[in-house]
mmCIF file of C-alpha atoms and ligand atoms in Angstrom:
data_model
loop_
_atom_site.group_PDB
_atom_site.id
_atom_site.type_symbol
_atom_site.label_atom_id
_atom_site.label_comp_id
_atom_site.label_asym_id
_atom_site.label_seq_id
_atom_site.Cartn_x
_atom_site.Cartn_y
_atom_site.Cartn_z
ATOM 1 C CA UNK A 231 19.256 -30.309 19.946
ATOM 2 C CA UNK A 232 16.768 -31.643 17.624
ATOM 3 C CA UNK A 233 16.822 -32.711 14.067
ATOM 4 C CA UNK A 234 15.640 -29.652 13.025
ATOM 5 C CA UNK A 235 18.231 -26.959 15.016
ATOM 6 C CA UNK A 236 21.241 -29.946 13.942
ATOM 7 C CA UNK A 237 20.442 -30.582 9.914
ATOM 8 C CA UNK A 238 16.955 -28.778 8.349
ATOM 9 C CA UNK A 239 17.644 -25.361 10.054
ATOM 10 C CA UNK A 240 21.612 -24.585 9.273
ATOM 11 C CA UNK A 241 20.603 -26.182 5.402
ATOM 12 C CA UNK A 242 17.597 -23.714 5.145
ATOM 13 C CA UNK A 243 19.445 -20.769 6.658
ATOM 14 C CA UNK A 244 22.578 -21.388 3.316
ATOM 15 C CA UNK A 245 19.696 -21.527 1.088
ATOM 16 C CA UNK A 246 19.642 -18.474 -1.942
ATOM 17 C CA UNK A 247 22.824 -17.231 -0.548
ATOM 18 C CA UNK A 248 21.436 -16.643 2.958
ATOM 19 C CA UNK A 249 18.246 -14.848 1.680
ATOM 20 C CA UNK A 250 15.497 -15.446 4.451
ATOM 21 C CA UNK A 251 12.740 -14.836 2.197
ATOM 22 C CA UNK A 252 14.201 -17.218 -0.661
ATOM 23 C CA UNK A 253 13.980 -19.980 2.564
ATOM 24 C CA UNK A 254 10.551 -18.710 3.441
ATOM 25 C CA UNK A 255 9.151 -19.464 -0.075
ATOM 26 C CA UNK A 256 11.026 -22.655 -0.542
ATOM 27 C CA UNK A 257 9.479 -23.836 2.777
ATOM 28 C CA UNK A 258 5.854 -22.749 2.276
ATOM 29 C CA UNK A 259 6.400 -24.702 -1.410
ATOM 30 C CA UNK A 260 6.986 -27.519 0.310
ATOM 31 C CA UNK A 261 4.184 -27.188 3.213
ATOM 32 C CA UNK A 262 2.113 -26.991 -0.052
ATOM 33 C CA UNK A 263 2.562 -29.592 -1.415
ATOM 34 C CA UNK A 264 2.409 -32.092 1.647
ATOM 35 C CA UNK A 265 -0.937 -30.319 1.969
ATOM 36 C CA UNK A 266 -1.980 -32.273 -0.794
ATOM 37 C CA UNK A 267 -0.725 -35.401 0.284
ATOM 38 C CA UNK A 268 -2.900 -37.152 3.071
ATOM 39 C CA UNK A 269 -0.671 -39.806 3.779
ATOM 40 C CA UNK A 270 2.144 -37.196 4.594
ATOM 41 C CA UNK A 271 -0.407 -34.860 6.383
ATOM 42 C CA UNK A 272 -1.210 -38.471 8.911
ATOM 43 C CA UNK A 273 2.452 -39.275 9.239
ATOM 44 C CA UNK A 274 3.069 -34.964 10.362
ATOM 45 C CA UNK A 275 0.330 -35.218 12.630
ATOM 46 C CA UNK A 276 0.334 -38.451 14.414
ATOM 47 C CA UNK A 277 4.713 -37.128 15.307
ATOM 48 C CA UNK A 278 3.090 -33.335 15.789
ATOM 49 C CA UNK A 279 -0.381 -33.222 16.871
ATOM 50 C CA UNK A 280 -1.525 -32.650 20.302
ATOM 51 C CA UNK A 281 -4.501 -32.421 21.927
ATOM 52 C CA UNK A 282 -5.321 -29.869 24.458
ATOM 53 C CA UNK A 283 -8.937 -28.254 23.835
ATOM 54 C CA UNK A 284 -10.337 -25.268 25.254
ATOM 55 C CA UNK A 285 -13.466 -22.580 24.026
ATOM 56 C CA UNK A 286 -12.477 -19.208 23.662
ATOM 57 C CA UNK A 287 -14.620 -16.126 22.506
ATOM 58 C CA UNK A 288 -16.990 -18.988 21.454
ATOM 59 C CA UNK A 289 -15.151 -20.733 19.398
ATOM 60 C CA UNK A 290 -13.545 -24.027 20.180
ATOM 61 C CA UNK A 291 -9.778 -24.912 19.994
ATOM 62 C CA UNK A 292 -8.177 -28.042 19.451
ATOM 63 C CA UNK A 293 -5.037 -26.618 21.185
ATOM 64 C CA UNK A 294 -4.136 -23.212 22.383
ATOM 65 C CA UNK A 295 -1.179 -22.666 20.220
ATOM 66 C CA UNK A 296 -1.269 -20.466 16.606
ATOM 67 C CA UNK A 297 -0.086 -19.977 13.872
ATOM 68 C CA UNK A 298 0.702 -15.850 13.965
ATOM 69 C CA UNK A 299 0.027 -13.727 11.287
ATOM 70 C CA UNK A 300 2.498 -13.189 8.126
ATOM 71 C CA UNK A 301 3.790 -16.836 7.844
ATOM 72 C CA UNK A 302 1.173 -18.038 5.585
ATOM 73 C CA UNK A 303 -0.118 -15.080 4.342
ATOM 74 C CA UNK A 304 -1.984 -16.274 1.532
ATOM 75 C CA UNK A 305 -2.761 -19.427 2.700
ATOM 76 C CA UNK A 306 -0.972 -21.645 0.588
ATOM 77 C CA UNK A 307 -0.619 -24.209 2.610
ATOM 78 C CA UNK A 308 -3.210 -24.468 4.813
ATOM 79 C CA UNK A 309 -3.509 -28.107 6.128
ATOM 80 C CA UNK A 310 -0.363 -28.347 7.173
ATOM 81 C CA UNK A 311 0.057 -25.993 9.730
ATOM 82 C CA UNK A 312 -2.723 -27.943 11.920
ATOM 83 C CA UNK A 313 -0.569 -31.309 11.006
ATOM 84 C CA UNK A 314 2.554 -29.929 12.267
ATOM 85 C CA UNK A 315 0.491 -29.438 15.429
ATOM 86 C CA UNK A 316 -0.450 -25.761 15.777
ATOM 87 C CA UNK A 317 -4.517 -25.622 17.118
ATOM 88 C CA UNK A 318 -5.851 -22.986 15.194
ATOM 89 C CA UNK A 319 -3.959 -20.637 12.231
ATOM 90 C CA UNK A 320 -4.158 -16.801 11.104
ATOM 91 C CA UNK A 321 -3.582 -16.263 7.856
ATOM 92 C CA UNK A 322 -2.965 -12.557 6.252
ATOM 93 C CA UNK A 323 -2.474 -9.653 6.671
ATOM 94 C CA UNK A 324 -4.593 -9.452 3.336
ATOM 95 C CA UNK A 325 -5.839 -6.164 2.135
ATOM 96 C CA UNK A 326 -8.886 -4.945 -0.128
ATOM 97 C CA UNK A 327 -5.943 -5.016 -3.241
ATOM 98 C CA UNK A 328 -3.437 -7.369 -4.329
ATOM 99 C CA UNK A 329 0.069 -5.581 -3.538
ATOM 100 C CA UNK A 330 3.424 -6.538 -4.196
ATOM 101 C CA UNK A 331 4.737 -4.978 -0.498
ATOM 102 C CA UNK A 332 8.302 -3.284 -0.136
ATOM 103 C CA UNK A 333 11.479 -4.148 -2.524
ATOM 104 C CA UNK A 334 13.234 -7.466 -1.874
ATOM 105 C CA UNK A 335 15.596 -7.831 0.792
ATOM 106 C CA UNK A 336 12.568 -7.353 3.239
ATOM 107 C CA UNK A 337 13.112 -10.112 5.877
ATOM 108 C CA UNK A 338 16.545 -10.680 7.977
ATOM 109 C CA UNK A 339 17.604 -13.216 10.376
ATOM 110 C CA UNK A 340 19.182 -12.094 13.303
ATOM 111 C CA UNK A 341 20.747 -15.692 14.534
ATOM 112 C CA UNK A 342 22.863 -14.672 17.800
ATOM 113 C CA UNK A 343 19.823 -12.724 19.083
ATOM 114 C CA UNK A 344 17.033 -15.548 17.690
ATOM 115 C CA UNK A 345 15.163 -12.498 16.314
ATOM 116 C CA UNK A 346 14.500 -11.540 12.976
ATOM 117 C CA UNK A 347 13.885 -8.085 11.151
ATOM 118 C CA UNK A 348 10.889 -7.650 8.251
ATOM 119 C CA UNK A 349 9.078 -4.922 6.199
ATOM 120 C CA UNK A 350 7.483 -6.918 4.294
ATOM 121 C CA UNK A 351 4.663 -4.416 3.751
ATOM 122 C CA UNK A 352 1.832 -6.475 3.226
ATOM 123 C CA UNK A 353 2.429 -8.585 0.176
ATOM 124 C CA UNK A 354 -0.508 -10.580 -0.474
ATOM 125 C CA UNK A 355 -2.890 -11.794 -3.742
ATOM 126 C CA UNK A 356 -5.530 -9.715 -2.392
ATOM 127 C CA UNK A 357 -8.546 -10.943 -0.484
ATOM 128 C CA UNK A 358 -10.746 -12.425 -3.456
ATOM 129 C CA UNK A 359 -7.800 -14.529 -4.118
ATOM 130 C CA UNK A 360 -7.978 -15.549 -0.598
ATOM 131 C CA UNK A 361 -11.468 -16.347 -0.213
ATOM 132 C CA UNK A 362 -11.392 -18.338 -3.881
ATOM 133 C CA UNK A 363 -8.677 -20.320 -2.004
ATOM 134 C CA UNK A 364 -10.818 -20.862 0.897
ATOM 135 C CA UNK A 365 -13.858 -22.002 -0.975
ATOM 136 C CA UNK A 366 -11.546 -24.281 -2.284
ATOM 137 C CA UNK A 367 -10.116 -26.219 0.069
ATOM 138 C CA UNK A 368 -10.940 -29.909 -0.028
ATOM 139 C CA UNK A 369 -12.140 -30.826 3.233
ATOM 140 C CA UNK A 370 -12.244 -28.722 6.400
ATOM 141 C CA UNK A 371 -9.368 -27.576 8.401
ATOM 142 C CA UNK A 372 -9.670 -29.196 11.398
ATOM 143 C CA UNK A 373 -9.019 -26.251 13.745
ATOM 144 C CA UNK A 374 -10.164 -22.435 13.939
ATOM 145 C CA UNK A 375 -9.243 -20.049 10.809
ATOM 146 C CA UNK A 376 -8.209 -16.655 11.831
ATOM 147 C CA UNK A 377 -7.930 -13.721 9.004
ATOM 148 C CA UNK A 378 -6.038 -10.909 9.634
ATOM 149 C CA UNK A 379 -7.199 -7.703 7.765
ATOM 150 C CA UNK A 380 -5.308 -4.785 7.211
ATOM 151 C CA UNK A 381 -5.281 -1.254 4.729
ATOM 152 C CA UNK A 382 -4.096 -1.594 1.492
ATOM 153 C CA UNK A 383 -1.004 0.809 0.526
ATOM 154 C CA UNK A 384 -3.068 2.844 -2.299
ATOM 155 C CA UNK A 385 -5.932 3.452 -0.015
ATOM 156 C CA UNK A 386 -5.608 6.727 1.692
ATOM 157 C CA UNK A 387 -5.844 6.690 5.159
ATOM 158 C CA UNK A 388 -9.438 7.939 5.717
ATOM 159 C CA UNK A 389 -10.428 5.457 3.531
ATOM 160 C CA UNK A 390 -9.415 2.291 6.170
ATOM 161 C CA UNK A 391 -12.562 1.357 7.015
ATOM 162 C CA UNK A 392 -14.087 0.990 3.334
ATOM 163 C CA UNK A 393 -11.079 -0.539 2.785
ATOM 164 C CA UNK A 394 -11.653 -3.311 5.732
ATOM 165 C CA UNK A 395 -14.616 -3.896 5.112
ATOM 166 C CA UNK A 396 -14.067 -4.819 1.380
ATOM 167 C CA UNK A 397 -12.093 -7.420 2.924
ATOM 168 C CA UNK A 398 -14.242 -8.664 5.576
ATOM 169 C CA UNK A 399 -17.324 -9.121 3.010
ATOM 170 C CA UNK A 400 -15.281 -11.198 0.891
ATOM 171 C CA UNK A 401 -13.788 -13.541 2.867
ATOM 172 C CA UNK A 402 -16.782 -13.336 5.977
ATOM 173 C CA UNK A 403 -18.147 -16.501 5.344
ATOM 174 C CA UNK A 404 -14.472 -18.551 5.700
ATOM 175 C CA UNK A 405 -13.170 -17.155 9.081
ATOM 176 C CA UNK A 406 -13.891 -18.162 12.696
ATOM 177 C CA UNK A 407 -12.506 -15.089 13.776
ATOM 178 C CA UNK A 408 -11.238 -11.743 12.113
ATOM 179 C CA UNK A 409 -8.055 -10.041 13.262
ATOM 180 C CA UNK A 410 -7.535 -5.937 12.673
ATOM 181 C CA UNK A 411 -4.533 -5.290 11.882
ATOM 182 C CA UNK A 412 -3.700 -1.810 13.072
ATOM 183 C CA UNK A 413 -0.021 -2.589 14.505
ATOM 184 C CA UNK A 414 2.239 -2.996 11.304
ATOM 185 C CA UNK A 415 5.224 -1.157 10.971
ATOM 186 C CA UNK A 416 5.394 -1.609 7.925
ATOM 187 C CA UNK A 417 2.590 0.971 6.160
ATOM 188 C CA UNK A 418 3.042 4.206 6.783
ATOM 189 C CA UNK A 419 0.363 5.625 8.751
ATOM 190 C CA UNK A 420 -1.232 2.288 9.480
ATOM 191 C CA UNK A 421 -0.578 2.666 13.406
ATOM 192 C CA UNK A 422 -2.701 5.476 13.768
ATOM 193 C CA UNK A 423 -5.505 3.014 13.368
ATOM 194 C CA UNK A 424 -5.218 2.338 16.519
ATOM 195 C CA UNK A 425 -5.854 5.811 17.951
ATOM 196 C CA UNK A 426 -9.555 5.941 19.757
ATOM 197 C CA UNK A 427 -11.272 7.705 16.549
ATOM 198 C CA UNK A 428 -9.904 5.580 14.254
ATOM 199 C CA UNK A 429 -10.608 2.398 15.961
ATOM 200 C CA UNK A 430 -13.895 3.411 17.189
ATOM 201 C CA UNK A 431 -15.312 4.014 13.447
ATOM 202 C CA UNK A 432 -13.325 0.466 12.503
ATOM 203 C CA UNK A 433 -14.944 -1.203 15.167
ATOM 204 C CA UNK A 434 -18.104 -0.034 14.762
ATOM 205 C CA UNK A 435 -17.877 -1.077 10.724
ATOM 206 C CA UNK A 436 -16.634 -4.745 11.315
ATOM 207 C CA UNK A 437 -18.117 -6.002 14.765
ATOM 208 C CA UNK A 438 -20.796 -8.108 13.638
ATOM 209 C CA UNK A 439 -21.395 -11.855 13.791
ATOM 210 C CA UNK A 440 -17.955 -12.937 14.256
ATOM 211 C CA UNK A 441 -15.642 -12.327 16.486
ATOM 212 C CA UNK A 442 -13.208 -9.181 15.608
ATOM 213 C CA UNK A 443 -9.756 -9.080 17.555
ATOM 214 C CA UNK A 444 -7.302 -5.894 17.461
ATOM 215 C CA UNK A 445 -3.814 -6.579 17.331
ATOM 216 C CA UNK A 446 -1.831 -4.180 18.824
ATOM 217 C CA UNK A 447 1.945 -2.878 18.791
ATOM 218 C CA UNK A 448 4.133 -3.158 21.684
ATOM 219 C CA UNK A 449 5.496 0.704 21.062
ATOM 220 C CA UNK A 450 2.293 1.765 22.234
ATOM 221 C CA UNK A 451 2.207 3.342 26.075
ATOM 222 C CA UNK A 452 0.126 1.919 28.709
ATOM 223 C CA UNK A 453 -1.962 4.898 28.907
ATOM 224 C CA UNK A 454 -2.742 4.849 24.822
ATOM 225 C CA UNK A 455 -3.124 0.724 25.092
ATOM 226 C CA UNK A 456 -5.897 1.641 27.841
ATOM 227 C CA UNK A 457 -7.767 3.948 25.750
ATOM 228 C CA UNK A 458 -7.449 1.312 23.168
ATOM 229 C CA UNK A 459 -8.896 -1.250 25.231
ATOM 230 C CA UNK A 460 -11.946 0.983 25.934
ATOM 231 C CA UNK A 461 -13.026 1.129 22.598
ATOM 232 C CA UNK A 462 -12.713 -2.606 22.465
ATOM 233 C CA UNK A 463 -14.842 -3.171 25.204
ATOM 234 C CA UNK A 464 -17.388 -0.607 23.971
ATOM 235 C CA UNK A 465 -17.684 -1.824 20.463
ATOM 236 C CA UNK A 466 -17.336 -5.618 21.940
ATOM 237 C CA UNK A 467 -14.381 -6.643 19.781
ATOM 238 C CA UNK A 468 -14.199 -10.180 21.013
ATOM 239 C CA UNK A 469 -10.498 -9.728 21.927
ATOM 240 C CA UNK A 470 -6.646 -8.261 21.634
ATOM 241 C CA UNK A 471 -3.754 -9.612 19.979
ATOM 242 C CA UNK A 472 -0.647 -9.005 21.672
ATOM 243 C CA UNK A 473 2.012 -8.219 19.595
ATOM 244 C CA UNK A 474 2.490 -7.026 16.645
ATOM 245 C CA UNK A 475 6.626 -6.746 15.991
ATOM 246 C CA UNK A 476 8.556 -3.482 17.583
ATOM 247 C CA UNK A 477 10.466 -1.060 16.343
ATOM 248 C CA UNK A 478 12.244 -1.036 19.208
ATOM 249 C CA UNK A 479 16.160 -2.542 18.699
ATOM 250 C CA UNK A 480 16.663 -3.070 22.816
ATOM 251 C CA UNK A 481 18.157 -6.430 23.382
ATOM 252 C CA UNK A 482 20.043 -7.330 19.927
ATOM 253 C CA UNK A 483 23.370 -9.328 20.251
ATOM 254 C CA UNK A 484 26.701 -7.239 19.675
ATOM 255 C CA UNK A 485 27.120 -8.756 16.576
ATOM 256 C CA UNK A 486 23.433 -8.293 15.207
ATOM 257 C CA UNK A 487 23.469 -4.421 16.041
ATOM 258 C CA UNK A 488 24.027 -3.335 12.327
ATOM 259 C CA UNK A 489 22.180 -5.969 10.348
ATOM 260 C CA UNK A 490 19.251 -4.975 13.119
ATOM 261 C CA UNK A 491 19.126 -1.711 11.793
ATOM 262 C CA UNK A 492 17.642 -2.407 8.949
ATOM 263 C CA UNK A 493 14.053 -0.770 8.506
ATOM 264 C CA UNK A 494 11.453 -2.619 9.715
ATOM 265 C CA UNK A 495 9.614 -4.213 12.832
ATOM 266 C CA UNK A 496 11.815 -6.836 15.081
ATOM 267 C CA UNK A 497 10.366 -10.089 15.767
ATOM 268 C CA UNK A 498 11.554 -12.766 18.422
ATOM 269 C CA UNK A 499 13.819 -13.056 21.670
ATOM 270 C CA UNK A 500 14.051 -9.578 21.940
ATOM 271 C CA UNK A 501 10.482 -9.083 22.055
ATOM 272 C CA UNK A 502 9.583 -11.788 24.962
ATOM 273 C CA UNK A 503 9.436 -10.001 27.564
ATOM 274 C CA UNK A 504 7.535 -6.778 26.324
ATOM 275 C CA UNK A 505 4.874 -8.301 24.672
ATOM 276 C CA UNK A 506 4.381 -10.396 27.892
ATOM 277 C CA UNK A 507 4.412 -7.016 29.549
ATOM 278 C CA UNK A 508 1.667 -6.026 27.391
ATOM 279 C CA UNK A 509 -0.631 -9.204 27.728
ATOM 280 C CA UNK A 510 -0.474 -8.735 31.612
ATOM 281 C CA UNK A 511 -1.206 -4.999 31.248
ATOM 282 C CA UNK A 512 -4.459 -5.823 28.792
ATOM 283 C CA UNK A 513 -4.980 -8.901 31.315
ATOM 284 C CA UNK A 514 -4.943 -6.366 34.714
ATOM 285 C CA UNK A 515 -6.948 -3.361 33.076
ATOM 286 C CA UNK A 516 -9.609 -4.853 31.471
ATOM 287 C CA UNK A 517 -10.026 -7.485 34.769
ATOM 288 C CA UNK A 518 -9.825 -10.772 32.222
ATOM 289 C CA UNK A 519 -13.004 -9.545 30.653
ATOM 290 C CA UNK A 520 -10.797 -9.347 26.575
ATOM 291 C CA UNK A 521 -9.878 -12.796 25.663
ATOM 292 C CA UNK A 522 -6.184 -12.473 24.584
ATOM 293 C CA UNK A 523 -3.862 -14.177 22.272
ATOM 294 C CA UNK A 524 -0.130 -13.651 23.487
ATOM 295 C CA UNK A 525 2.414 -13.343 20.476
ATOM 296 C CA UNK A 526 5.896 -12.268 20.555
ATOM 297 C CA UNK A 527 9.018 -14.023 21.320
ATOM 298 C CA UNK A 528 7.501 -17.591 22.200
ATOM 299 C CA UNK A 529 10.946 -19.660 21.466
ATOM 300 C CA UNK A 530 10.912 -22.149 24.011
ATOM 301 C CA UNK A 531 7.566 -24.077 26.270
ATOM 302 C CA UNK A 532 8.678 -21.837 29.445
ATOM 303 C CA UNK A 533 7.963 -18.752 26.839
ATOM 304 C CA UNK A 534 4.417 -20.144 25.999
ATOM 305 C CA UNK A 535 3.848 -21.045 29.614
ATOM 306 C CA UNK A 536 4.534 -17.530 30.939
ATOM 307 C CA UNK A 537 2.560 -16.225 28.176
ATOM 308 C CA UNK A 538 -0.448 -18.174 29.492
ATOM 309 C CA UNK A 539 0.618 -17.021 33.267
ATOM 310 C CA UNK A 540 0.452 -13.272 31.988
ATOM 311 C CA UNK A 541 -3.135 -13.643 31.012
ATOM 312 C CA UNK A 542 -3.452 -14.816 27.511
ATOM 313 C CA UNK A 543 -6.225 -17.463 27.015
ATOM 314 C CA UNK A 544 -4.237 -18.416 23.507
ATOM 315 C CA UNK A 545 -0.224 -18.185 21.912
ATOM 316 C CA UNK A 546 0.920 -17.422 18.680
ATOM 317 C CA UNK A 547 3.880 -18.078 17.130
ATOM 318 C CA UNK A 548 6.124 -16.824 14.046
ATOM 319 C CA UNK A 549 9.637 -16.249 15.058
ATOM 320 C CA UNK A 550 10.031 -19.298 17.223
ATOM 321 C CA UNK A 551 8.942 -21.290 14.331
ATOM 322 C CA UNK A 552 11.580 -20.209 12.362
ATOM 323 C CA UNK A 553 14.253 -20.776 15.050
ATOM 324 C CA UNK A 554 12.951 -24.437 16.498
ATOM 325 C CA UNK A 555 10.847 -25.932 13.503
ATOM 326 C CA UNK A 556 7.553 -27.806 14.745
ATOM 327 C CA UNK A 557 9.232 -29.539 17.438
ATOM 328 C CA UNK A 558 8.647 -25.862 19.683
ATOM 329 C CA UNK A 559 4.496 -26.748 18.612
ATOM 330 C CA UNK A 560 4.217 -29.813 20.324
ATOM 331 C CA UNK A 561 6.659 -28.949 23.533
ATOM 332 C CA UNK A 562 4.646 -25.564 24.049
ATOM 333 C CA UNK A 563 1.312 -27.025 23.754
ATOM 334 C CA UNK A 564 2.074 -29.826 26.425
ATOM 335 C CA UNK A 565 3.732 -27.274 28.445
ATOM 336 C CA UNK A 566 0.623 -25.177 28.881
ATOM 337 C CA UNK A 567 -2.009 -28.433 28.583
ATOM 338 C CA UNK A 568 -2.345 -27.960 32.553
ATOM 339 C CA UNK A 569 -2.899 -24.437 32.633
ATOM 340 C CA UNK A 570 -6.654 -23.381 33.510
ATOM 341 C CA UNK A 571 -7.500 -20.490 31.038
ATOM 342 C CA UNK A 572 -8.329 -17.609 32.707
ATOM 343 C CA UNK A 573 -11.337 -16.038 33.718
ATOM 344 C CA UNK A 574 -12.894 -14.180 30.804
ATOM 345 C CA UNK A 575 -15.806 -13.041 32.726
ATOM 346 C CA UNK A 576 -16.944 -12.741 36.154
ATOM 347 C CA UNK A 577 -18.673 -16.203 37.477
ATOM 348 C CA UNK A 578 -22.506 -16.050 36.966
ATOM 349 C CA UNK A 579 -23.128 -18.814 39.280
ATOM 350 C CA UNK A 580 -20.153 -17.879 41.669
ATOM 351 C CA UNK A 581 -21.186 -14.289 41.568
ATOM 352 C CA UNK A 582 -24.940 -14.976 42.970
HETATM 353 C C1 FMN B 285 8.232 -12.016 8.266
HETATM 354 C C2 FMN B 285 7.105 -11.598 9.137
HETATM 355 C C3 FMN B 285 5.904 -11.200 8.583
HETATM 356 C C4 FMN B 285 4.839 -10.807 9.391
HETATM 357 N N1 FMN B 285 3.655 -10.451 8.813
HETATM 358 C C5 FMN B 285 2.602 -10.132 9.597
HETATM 359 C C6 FMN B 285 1.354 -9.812 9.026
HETATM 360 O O1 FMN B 285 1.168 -9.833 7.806
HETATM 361 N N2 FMN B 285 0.322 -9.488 9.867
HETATM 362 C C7 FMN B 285 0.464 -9.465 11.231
HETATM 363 O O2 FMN B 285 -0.499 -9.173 11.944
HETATM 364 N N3 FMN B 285 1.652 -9.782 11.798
HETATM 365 C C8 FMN B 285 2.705 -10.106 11.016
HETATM 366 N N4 FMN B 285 3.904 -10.448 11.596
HETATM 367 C C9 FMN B 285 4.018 -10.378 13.075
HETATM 368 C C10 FMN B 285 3.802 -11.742 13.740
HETATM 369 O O3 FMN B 285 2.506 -12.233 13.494
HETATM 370 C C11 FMN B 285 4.032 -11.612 15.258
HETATM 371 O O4 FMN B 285 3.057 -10.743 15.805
HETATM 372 C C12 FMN B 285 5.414 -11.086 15.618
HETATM 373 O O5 FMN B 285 6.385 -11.572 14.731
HETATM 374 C C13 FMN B 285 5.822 -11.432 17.055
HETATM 375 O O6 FMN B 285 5.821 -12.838 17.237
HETATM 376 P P1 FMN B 285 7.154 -13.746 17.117
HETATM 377 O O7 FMN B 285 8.195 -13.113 18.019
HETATM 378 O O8 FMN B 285 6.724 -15.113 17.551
HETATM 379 O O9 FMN B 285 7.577 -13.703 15.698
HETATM 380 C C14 FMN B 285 4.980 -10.818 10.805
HETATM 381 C C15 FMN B 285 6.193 -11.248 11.369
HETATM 382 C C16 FMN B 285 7.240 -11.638 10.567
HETATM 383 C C17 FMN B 285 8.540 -12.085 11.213
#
């Protein structure tokens, strides 16, 4: 057990009464303000920080393992995510509007399952907030910048891809790569985004000089993830981000079963071994030619090495994080430091 599971995690879990999200905040205070303390951003890295680079879609990456989506939503705390070892970091969802998201509670932990329940809904300071943020960040990160975009709640439905783009024009300049968020649970309609219309006009709107990704939901059939992946291939989105939580409730403890039906999209062990279902389906049909990040259910190195065995060329990870603090970082990054990426496109030289 380390430090972490024995003393930080049980004390974080008690805090505000058990409230996850009172935990949440209280942690990303924290992460913000050893972001503006170099000498405890050296002392994080030189315990966290590991080094195991690879180019993907272009861009290069110190390590191949994320920050997911959600965590740091509005990037508060920015340069400590790379410090407690993660190689690059997606920050959002953030939408076209500042929106408060759904009523508090919003966010359970699941302990006996390691999984956790949220409907967060998008809360977020909008994306001008985000990109004043950006522009002000002292020095540079240190490691890719992913920002995830998705539909704000007043903006009706064929709206999206005004909405989008709003987003992606004001924050264009500060990403290495943009992330479309059509997989949420948690606004209504949202998943319909990924239907082949939809996506196709999204696409078509936001493919431009850097690299677009679609995450996806694991709920979705093979046959509808395949019709997905066609569009991404024709519109050359640079890649797929698989997944998004499930509102699924298969593989909950006993004792979890009620708190687990709360509303919302499940996150964690549960999800493992769908999502890595998913990343070798998107791996198999598109023949390795869609880079892919693998999310979902990443809790121990074996996880991120199996994720990377599927087919994804990156990892992500959110509910791990939670669970096993940054020690999970370091362990999965030196557990997949051997592994070759895969193929992303057939051998030029090879192929002659
Ligand atoms: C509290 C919470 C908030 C999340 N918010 C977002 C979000 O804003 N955008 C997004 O694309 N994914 C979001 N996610 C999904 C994660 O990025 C990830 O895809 C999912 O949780 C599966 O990975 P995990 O099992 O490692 O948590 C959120 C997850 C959680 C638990």
């Amino acid at each position: 057990m380390t430090v972490f599971e024995r003393a930080v995690r049980p004390w974080l879990f008690r805090l505000g009464g058990g409230d996850a999200e009172t935990a949440h905040e209280w942690t990303l205070r924290r992460l913000a303000a050893v972001s503006r303390r170099p000498a405890a951003l050296a002392a994080l890295r030189s315990r966290y920080a590991v080094a195991a680079p690879r180019t993907v879609f272009g861009v290069r990456f110190p390590n191949p393992v994320g920050l997911a989506a959600g965590m740091d939503k509005d990037g508060a705390a920015l340069p400590a995510w790379p410090a407690l070892g993660f190689g690059f970091v997606e920050v959002g969802t953030v939408t076209a509007h500042a929106q408060p998201g759904n009523p508090r509670p919003r966010l359970f932990r699941l302990p006996a399952s390691e999984a956790v329940v949220n409907r967060m809904g998008f809360n977020n300071a909008g994306a001008a907030a985000l990109a004043a943020r950006l522009a002000a960040l002292p020095r540079p990160l240190g490691v890719p910048l992913g920002i995830s975009l998705g539909k704000s709640k007043v903006t009706p439905l064929d709206e999206a891809v005004e909405d989008y783009l709003a987003s992606y024009r004001a924050l264009s300049g500060h990403g290495d790569y943009f992330a479309v968020n059509v997989s949420s649970p948690n606004t209504p309609g949202l998943r319909s985004l990924q239907d082949r219309a939809h996506l196709d006009a999204l696409l078509g709107a936001l493919v431009g000089e850097k690299p677009v990704l679609v995450k996806i939901a694991p709920d979705l059939t093979e046959a509808a993830i395949a019709e997905l992946l066609e569009v991404c291939l024709a519109r050359g989105a640079a890649g797929v981000i698989a997944t998004n939580t499930t509102l699924s409730r298969d593989g909950l403890a006993g004792v979890d079963v009620e708190r687990g039906a709360q509303a919302g999209g499940l996150s964690g062990r549960p999800l493992t071994g769908r999502a890595r279902d998913v990343v070798a389906f998107v791996h198999r049909e598109t023949g390795g030619r869609l880079p892919i990040i693998g999310v979902g259910g990443v809790l121990d190195p074996d996880d991120a090495a199996r994720m990377f065995d599927a087919g994804a060329a990156l990892v992500q990870l959110y509910t791990g994080f939670i669970y096993r603090g940054p020690a999970l970082v370091r362990a999965a990054v030196r557990a997949t430091a051997g592994s070759a990426p895969p193929s992303t496109a057939p051998d030029p030289v090879a192929g002659r």
